[in-house]
mmCIF file of C-alpha atoms and ligand atoms in Angstrom:
data_model
loop_
_atom_site.group_PDB
_atom_site.id
_atom_site.type_symbol
_atom_site.label_atom_id
_atom_site.label_comp_id
_atom_site.label_asym_id
_atom_site.label_seq_id
_atom_site.Cartn_x
_atom_site.Cartn_y
_atom_site.Cartn_z
ATOM 1 C CA MET A 1213 2.096 -1.520 15.191
ATOM 2 C CA GLY A 1214 0.443 -3.308 18.066
ATOM 3 C CA ALA A 1215 1.469 -6.230 20.233
ATOM 4 C CA THR A 1216 2.753 -9.300 18.451
ATOM 5 C CA SER A 1217 -0.240 -11.140 17.047
ATOM 6 C CA LYS A 1218 -0.788 -14.816 17.740
ATOM 7 C CA ILE A 1219 -2.022 -15.748 14.314
ATOM 8 C CA LYS A 1220 -2.099 -19.398 13.419
ATOM 9 C CA LEU A 1221 0.010 -20.004 10.359
ATOM 10 C CA ASN A 1222 -1.435 -22.018 7.511
ATOM 11 C CA LYS A 1223 0.768 -25.097 7.026
ATOM 12 C CA ARG A 1224 0.528 -24.714 3.251
ATOM 13 C CA LEU A 1225 2.228 -21.315 3.370
ATOM 14 C CA ASP A 1226 5.924 -21.581 2.488
ATOM 15 C CA LEU A 1227 7.696 -18.909 4.526
ATOM 16 C CA GLY A 1228 10.761 -19.343 2.353
ATOM 17 C CA ARG A 1229 8.956 -18.219 -0.787
ATOM 18 C CA LEU A 1230 7.174 -15.051 0.166
ATOM 19 C CA PRO A 1231 7.091 -12.008 -2.111
ATOM 20 C CA ALA A 1232 9.759 -9.413 -1.353
ATOM 21 C CA HIS A 1233 7.228 -6.658 -1.991
ATOM 22 C CA ILE A 1234 3.488 -6.937 -1.508
ATOM 23 C CA ALA A 1235 1.155 -4.125 -2.589
ATOM 24 C CA ILE A 1236 -2.457 -3.830 -1.513
ATOM 25 C CA ILE A 1237 -5.311 -1.807 -2.998
ATOM 26 C CA MET A 1238 -7.446 -1.436 0.108
ATOM 27 C CA ASP A 1239 -10.916 -1.134 -1.413
ATOM 28 C CA GLY A 1240 -14.426 -1.526 -0.012
ATOM 29 C CA ASN A 1241 -14.376 0.618 3.143
ATOM 30 C CA GLY A 1242 -17.458 2.535 2.030
ATOM 31 C CA ARG A 1243 -19.508 -0.542 1.122
ATOM 32 C CA TRP A 1244 -18.431 -2.258 4.358
ATOM 33 C CA ALA A 1245 -19.923 0.661 6.306
ATOM 34 C CA THR A 1246 -23.058 1.060 4.185
ATOM 35 C CA LYS A 1247 -23.836 -2.645 4.568
ATOM 36 C CA ARG A 1248 -23.841 -2.097 8.327
ATOM 37 C CA GLY A 1249 -25.938 1.078 8.172
ATOM 38 C CA LEU A 1250 -22.923 3.176 9.183
ATOM 39 C CA PRO A 1251 -21.560 6.386 7.634
ATOM 40 C CA ARG A 1252 -18.784 5.818 5.074
ATOM 41 C CA ASN A 1253 -16.209 7.392 7.360
ATOM 42 C CA MET A 1254 -16.742 4.589 9.865
ATOM 43 C CA GLY A 1255 -15.606 2.325 7.065
ATOM 44 C CA HIS A 1256 -12.402 4.325 6.700
ATOM 45 C CA LYS A 1257 -11.831 4.116 10.444
ATOM 46 C CA ALA A 1258 -12.307 0.348 10.380
ATOM 47 C CA GLY A 1259 -10.136 0.205 7.260
ATOM 48 C CA CYS A 1260 -7.321 2.007 9.037
ATOM 49 C CA GLU A 1261 -7.569 -0.360 12.025
ATOM 50 C CA ASN A 1262 -7.261 -3.215 9.563
ATOM 51 C CA LEU A 1263 -4.289 -1.570 7.887
ATOM 52 C CA LYS A 1264 -2.492 -1.610 11.265
ATOM 53 C CA LYS A 1265 -3.333 -5.265 11.788
ATOM 54 C CA ILE A 1266 -2.266 -6.398 8.339
ATOM 55 C CA VAL A 1267 0.928 -4.313 8.403
ATOM 56 C CA GLU A 1268 1.818 -6.035 11.678
ATOM 57 C CA PHE A 1269 1.213 -9.458 10.175
ATOM 58 C CA ILE A 1270 3.192 -8.748 7.005
ATOM 59 C CA TYR A 1271 6.047 -7.592 9.221
ATOM 60 C CA GLU A 1272 5.848 -10.769 11.298
ATOM 61 C CA LEU A 1273 5.888 -12.939 8.187
ATOM 62 C CA GLY A 1274 9.188 -11.317 7.289
ATOM 63 C CA ILE A 1275 8.100 -9.661 4.048
ATOM 64 C CA LYS A 1276 10.468 -6.735 3.588
ATOM 65 C CA TYR A 1277 8.380 -4.225 1.598
ATOM 66 C CA ALA A 1278 4.669 -3.393 1.701
ATOM 67 C CA THR A 1279 2.833 -0.690 -0.230
ATOM 68 C CA PHE A 1280 -0.738 0.276 0.633
ATOM 69 C CA PHE A 1281 -2.924 2.370 -1.652
ATOM 70 C CA THR A 1282 -4.341 4.853 0.814
ATOM 71 C CA PHE A 1283 -5.608 7.805 -1.256
ATOM 72 C CA SER A 1284 -5.546 8.214 -5.017
ATOM 73 C CA THR A 1285 -5.213 11.361 -7.110
ATOM 74 C CA GLU A 1286 -8.799 10.627 -8.207
ATOM 75 C CA ASN A 1287 -10.157 10.382 -4.652
ATOM 76 C CA TRP A 1288 -10.272 14.210 -4.485
ATOM 77 C CA LYS A 1289 -13.582 13.818 -6.372
ATOM 78 C CA ARG A 1290 -15.216 12.599 -3.139
ATOM 79 C CA PRO A 1291 -17.173 14.791 -0.709
ATOM 80 C CA GLN A 1292 -14.883 16.953 1.422
ATOM 81 C CA GLU A 1293 -16.206 15.408 4.633
ATOM 82 C CA GLU A 1294 -15.161 11.948 3.485
ATOM 83 C CA ILE A 1295 -11.743 13.176 2.332
ATOM 84 C CA ASP A 1296 -11.169 14.795 5.734
ATOM 85 C CA GLY A 1297 -12.224 11.575 7.467
ATOM 86 C CA ILE A 1298 -9.672 9.532 5.503
ATOM 87 C CA PHE A 1299 -6.876 12.007 6.216
ATOM 88 C CA ASN A 1300 -7.702 12.129 9.934
ATOM 89 C CA VAL A 1301 -7.467 8.369 10.433
ATOM 90 C CA VAL A 1302 -4.162 8.206 8.550
ATOM 91 C CA ARG A 1303 -2.725 11.088 10.579
ATOM 92 C CA ASP A 1304 -3.735 9.456 13.864
ATOM 93 C CA TYR A 1305 -2.178 6.146 12.822
ATOM 94 C CA LEU A 1306 1.158 7.780 12.036
ATOM 95 C CA ASP A 1307 1.133 9.868 15.213
ATOM 96 C CA GLU A 1308 0.117 7.039 17.538
ATOM 97 C CA ASP A 1309 2.375 4.311 16.216
ATOM 98 C CA GLY A 1310 5.560 6.359 15.664
ATOM 99 C CA ASP A 1311 7.589 4.922 18.558
ATOM 100 C CA GLU A 1312 6.611 1.362 17.769
ATOM 101 C CA PHE A 1313 7.673 1.736 14.156
ATOM 102 C CA VAL A 1314 11.122 2.738 15.396
ATOM 103 C CA GLU A 1315 11.299 -0.112 17.956
ATOM 104 C CA LYS A 1316 10.468 -2.622 15.244
ATOM 105 C CA GLY A 1317 12.830 -1.148 12.676
ATOM 106 C CA ALA A 1318 10.016 -0.139 10.347
ATOM 107 C CA LYS A 1319 10.805 2.655 7.926
ATOM 108 C CA ILE A 1320 7.835 4.660 6.685
ATOM 109 C CA VAL A 1321 7.950 6.214 3.240
ATOM 110 C CA VAL A 1322 5.320 7.807 1.020
ATOM 111 C CA SER A 1323 4.610 7.586 -2.698
ATOM 112 C CA GLY A 1324 2.623 10.523 -4.047
ATOM 113 C CA ASP A 1325 2.689 14.283 -3.750
ATOM 114 C CA TYR A 1326 1.849 14.485 -0.074
ATOM 115 C CA THR A 1327 2.693 18.179 0.118
ATOM 116 C CA LYS A 1328 -0.793 18.850 -1.303
ATOM 117 C CA LEU A 1329 -2.458 17.270 1.754
ATOM 118 C CA PRO A 1330 -3.713 19.275 4.762
ATOM 119 C CA GLN A 1331 -0.867 20.722 6.819
ATOM 120 C CA ASP A 1332 -1.469 18.550 9.915
ATOM 121 C CA LEU A 1333 -1.095 15.410 7.805
ATOM 122 C CA VAL A 1334 1.933 16.792 5.952
ATOM 123 C CA ASP A 1335 3.527 17.476 9.356
ATOM 124 C CA ALA A 1336 2.683 13.983 10.641
ATOM 125 C CA ILE A 1337 4.174 12.424 7.488
ATOM 126 C CA ASN A 1338 7.331 14.509 7.709
ATOM 127 C CA ARG A 1339 7.725 13.576 11.401
ATOM 128 C CA ILE A 1340 7.368 9.849 10.756
ATOM 129 C CA ILE A 1341 9.676 9.866 7.734
ATOM 130 C CA GLU A 1342 12.341 11.671 9.755
ATOM 131 C CA LYS A 1343 11.837 9.484 12.834
ATOM 132 C CA THR A 1344 12.095 6.168 10.949
ATOM 133 C CA LYS A 1345 14.625 7.115 8.274
ATOM 134 C CA ASN A 1346 17.375 4.853 9.659
ATOM 135 C CA CYS A 1347 15.130 1.817 10.208
ATOM 136 C CA ASP A 1348 15.944 -1.027 7.861
ATOM 137 C CA LYS A 1349 14.076 -4.155 8.879
ATOM 138 C CA PHE A 1350 10.837 -3.393 7.085
ATOM 139 C CA VAL A 1351 9.607 -0.682 4.722
ATOM 140 C CA LEU A 1352 6.001 0.510 4.822
ATOM 141 C CA ASN A 1353 5.172 2.599 1.764
ATOM 142 C CA LEU A 1354 1.929 4.564 1.920
ATOM 143 C CA ALA A 1355 0.654 5.610 -1.497
ATOM 144 C CA ILE A 1356 -1.181 8.785 -0.654
ATOM 145 C CA ASN A 1357 -2.292 11.411 -3.151
ATOM 146 C CA TYR A 1358 -0.774 8.873 -5.491
ATOM 147 C CA GLY A 1359 -1.608 8.226 -9.133
ATOM 148 C CA GLY A 1360 0.426 6.084 -11.507
ATOM 149 C CA ARG A 1361 -0.021 8.441 -14.454
ATOM 150 C CA ASP A 1362 0.956 11.487 -12.414
ATOM 151 C CA GLU A 1363 4.038 9.616 -11.243
ATOM 152 C CA ILE A 1364 5.066 8.781 -14.804
ATOM 153 C CA LEU A 1365 4.483 12.400 -15.822
ATOM 154 C CA MET A 1366 6.681 13.507 -12.915
ATOM 155 C CA GLY A 1367 9.396 11.157 -14.148
ATOM 156 C CA VAL A 1368 9.137 12.485 -17.707
ATOM 157 C CA ASN A 1369 9.405 16.071 -16.476
ATOM 158 C CA LYS A 1370 12.443 15.245 -14.357
ATOM 159 C CA ALA A 1371 14.054 13.646 -17.401
ATOM 160 C CA ILE A 1372 13.345 16.714 -19.532
ATOM 161 C CA GLN A 1373 14.761 18.988 -16.844
ATOM 162 C CA ALA A 1374 17.914 16.860 -16.624
ATOM 163 C CA GLY A 1375 18.226 17.423 -20.393
ATOM 164 C CA LYS A 1376 19.754 14.122 -21.395
ATOM 165 C CA GLU A 1377 18.316 11.065 -23.035
ATOM 166 C CA LEU A 1378 17.557 8.109 -20.771
ATOM 167 C CA GLN A 1379 19.546 5.024 -21.720
ATOM 168 C CA ASN A 1380 17.268 2.333 -20.327
ATOM 169 C CA GLN A 1381 14.258 1.487 -18.187
ATOM 170 C CA GLN A 1382 16.297 1.563 -14.980
ATOM 171 C CA ASP A 1383 17.271 5.159 -15.668
ATOM 172 C CA PHE A 1384 13.595 6.076 -15.862
ATOM 173 C CA ALA A 1385 12.589 4.000 -12.819
ATOM 174 C CA LYS A 1386 15.085 6.011 -10.751
ATOM 175 C CA LEU A 1387 13.001 9.142 -11.365
ATOM 176 C CA LEU A 1388 9.903 7.635 -9.726
ATOM 177 C CA TYR A 1389 8.854 7.573 -6.042
ATOM 178 C CA ASN A 1390 10.935 5.367 -3.721
ATOM 179 C CA SER A 1391 12.865 3.836 -6.586
ATOM 180 C CA ASP A 1392 15.009 1.842 -4.144
ATOM 181 C CA ILE A 1393 11.982 -0.383 -3.427
ATOM 182 C CA PRO A 1394 11.791 -3.367 -5.819
ATOM 183 C CA ASP A 1395 8.691 -3.646 -8.031
ATOM 184 C CA PRO A 1396 5.752 -5.342 -6.291
ATOM 185 C CA ASP A 1397 5.785 -9.100 -6.779
ATOM 186 C CA PHE A 1398 2.212 -9.462 -5.635
ATOM 187 C CA VAL A 1399 -0.737 -7.060 -5.801
ATOM 188 C CA ILE A 1400 -3.958 -7.723 -3.896
ATOM 189 C CA ARG A 1401 -7.193 -5.808 -4.429
ATOM 190 C CA THR A 1402 -10.099 -6.294 -2.062
ATOM 191 C CA SER A 1403 -13.842 -5.596 -2.559
ATOM 192 C CA GLY A 1404 -14.403 -7.476 -5.810
ATOM 193 C CA GLU A 1405 -13.373 -4.722 -8.226
ATOM 194 C CA MET A 1406 -11.049 -6.069 -10.868
ATOM 195 C CA ARG A 1407 -9.198 -2.991 -11.977
ATOM 196 C CA VAL A 1408 -5.980 -1.169 -11.278
ATOM 197 C CA SER A 1409 -7.423 2.342 -10.671
ATOM 198 C CA ASN A 1410 -4.162 4.126 -11.575
ATOM 199 C CA PHE A 1411 -2.002 2.235 -9.064
ATOM 200 C CA MET A 1412 1.752 1.712 -9.706
ATOM 201 C CA LEU A 1413 1.351 1.540 -13.479
ATOM 202 C CA TRP A 1414 5.067 1.413 -14.195
ATOM 203 C CA GLN A 1415 6.011 -0.892 -11.326
ATOM 204 C CA MET A 1416 3.273 -3.501 -11.897
ATOM 205 C CA ALA A 1417 4.473 -4.563 -15.350
ATOM 206 C CA TYR A 1418 5.208 -8.097 -14.093
ATOM 207 C CA SER A 1419 3.320 -8.277 -10.813
ATOM 208 C CA GLU A 1420 1.048 -11.179 -9.949
ATOM 209 C CA PHE A 1421 -2.557 -10.103 -9.203
ATOM 210 C CA TYR A 1422 -5.068 -11.396 -6.700
ATOM 211 C CA PHE A 1423 -8.657 -10.195 -6.386
ATOM 212 C CA THR A 1424 -10.978 -11.026 -3.517
ATOM 213 C CA LYS A 1425 -14.582 -10.021 -2.877
ATOM 214 C CA VAL A 1426 -13.863 -9.364 0.815
ATOM 215 C CA TYR A 1427 -14.197 -5.682 1.767
ATOM 216 C CA TRP A 1428 -10.975 -4.237 3.113
ATOM 217 C CA PRO A 1429 -12.064 -3.822 6.784
ATOM 218 C CA SER A 1430 -13.004 -7.543 6.839
ATOM 219 C CA PHE A 1431 -9.793 -8.779 5.190
ATOM 220 C CA THR A 1432 -8.007 -10.923 7.772
ATOM 221 C CA GLU A 1433 -4.591 -12.483 8.283
ATOM 222 C CA LYS A 1434 -6.230 -15.736 7.203
ATOM 223 C CA ASP A 1435 -7.341 -14.131 3.923
ATOM 224 C CA LEU A 1436 -3.834 -12.821 3.383
ATOM 225 C CA GLN A 1437 -2.342 -16.269 3.883
ATOM 226 C CA LYS A 1438 -4.842 -17.704 1.398
ATOM 227 C CA ALA A 1439 -3.761 -15.064 -1.133
ATOM 228 C CA LEU A 1440 -0.080 -15.779 -0.512
ATOM 229 C CA ILE A 1441 -0.604 -19.521 -0.963
ATOM 230 C CA ASP A 1442 -2.262 -18.716 -4.303
ATOM 231 C CA TYR A 1443 0.757 -16.569 -5.226
ATOM 232 C CA GLN A 1444 3.061 -19.449 -4.396
ATOM 233 C CA GLN A 1445 1.299 -21.706 -6.926
ATOM 234 C CA ARG A 1446 2.098 -19.345 -9.794
ATOM 235 C CA LYS A 1447 4.862 -19.737 -12.293
ATOM 236 C CA ARG A 1448 6.389 -16.362 -13.061
ATOM 237 C CA ARG A 1449 7.968 -16.429 -16.472
ATOM 238 C CA PHE A 1450 8.784 -12.772 -17.183
ATOM 239 C CA GLY A 1451 8.413 -13.465 -20.885
ATOM 240 C CA ALA A 1452 10.757 -16.455 -20.903
ATOM 241 C CA VAL A 1453 9.667 -20.064 -21.471
HETATM 242 C C1 IPE B 1405 -11.185 2.341 -0.201
HETATM 243 O O1 IPE B 1405 -12.516 2.158 0.102
HETATM 244 C C2 IPE B 1405 -10.584 3.526 0.499
HETATM 245 C C3 IPE B 1405 -10.256 4.652 -0.382
HETATM 246 C C4 IPE B 1405 -10.449 4.704 -1.664
HETATM 247 C C5 IPE B 1405 -9.715 5.812 0.270
HETATM 248 P P1 IPE B 1405 -13.665 2.945 -0.664
HETATM 249 O O2 IPE B 1405 -13.954 4.194 0.090
HETATM 250 O O3 IPE B 1405 -13.315 3.140 -2.076
HETATM 251 O O4 IPE B 1405 -14.859 1.933 -0.501
HETATM 252 P P2 IPE B 1405 -15.962 1.625 -1.591
HETATM 253 O O5 IPE B 1405 -15.250 1.158 -2.812
HETATM 254 O O6 IPE B 1405 -16.732 2.885 -1.828
HETATM 255 O O7 IPE B 1405 -16.780 0.550 -0.962
HETATM 256 C C1 IPE B 1406 -8.679 2.822 -5.357
HETATM 257 O O1 IPE B 1406 -9.979 2.672 -4.900
HETATM 258 C C2 IPE B 1406 -7.933 3.793 -4.493
HETATM 259 C C3 IPE B 1406 -7.614 3.356 -3.133
HETATM 260 C C4 IPE B 1406 -7.860 2.165 -2.652
HETATM 261 C C5 IPE B 1406 -6.962 4.337 -2.309
HETATM 262 P P1 IPE B 1406 -11.204 3.509 -5.518
HETATM 263 O O2 IPE B 1406 -12.402 3.109 -4.765
HETATM 264 O O3 IPE B 1406 -10.858 4.947 -5.508
HETATM 265 O O4 IPE B 1406 -11.237 2.995 -7.020
HETATM 266 P P2 IPE B 1406 -12.398 3.069 -8.106
HETATM 267 O O5 IPE B 1406 -12.929 4.469 -8.114
HETATM 268 O O6 IPE B 1406 -13.460 2.093 -7.684
HETATM 269 O O7 IPE B 1406 -11.754 2.665 -9.376
HETATM 270 MG MG1 MG B 1407 -13.660 1.995 -3.719
#
């Protein structure tokens, strides 16, 4: 988390009605790079820089929870060189910003089976989780080696192992990653794709969605405010009238 940004706030944004939990599918790093004649990994580097910037802004707005889709269970299908590039930028982010997370009261958590990642990244994740575990001002959840179906399967297996019938949805939700975080109110996907790609399948049952054509590395604080203003126009009914 860098120095406090001096972003001009859009007057139409109501700071009293922000989502408690915002989740972002950061898509379009590769196309951002290709469009500029750069290797895809430069897109991931730029994407990670943007992650830092947007995390900082979400924190400043006072939104309590933010989840970022960083690496999916399906992303293992990519060339090894690209996978390594993604992991390296994430590791460097966690290593470099550790002290600032603590100063700001930002707790870092992970959704996904991160033990399957390369050891240097596993170590960096364990260090940051341990270092920020008592922070309570803001929660940054990185979905890494995360897949919604795998998560549900994990929950089912835990339930079977516990050997007793679940009484309700809350009982099942408790078996999922970071179940103390409320479901995302608002989900943004960049890059123009209008799909979920196995993200938070259980938790998104009543989320509001926002799609933008902007590639993730180009997604600015201004774009985020525009998305949030759109969110604030919606009427969430949760099945009621
Ligand atoms: C999102 O950008 C980052 C990850 C999936 C890790 P992409 O790498 O998917 O970028 P595009 O979709 O190919 O442009
Ligand atoms: C979703 O993006 C995963 C992340 C942003 C980490 P993808 O680029 O992997 O999604 P698809 O393949 O276009 O559905
Ligand atoms: Mg993509």
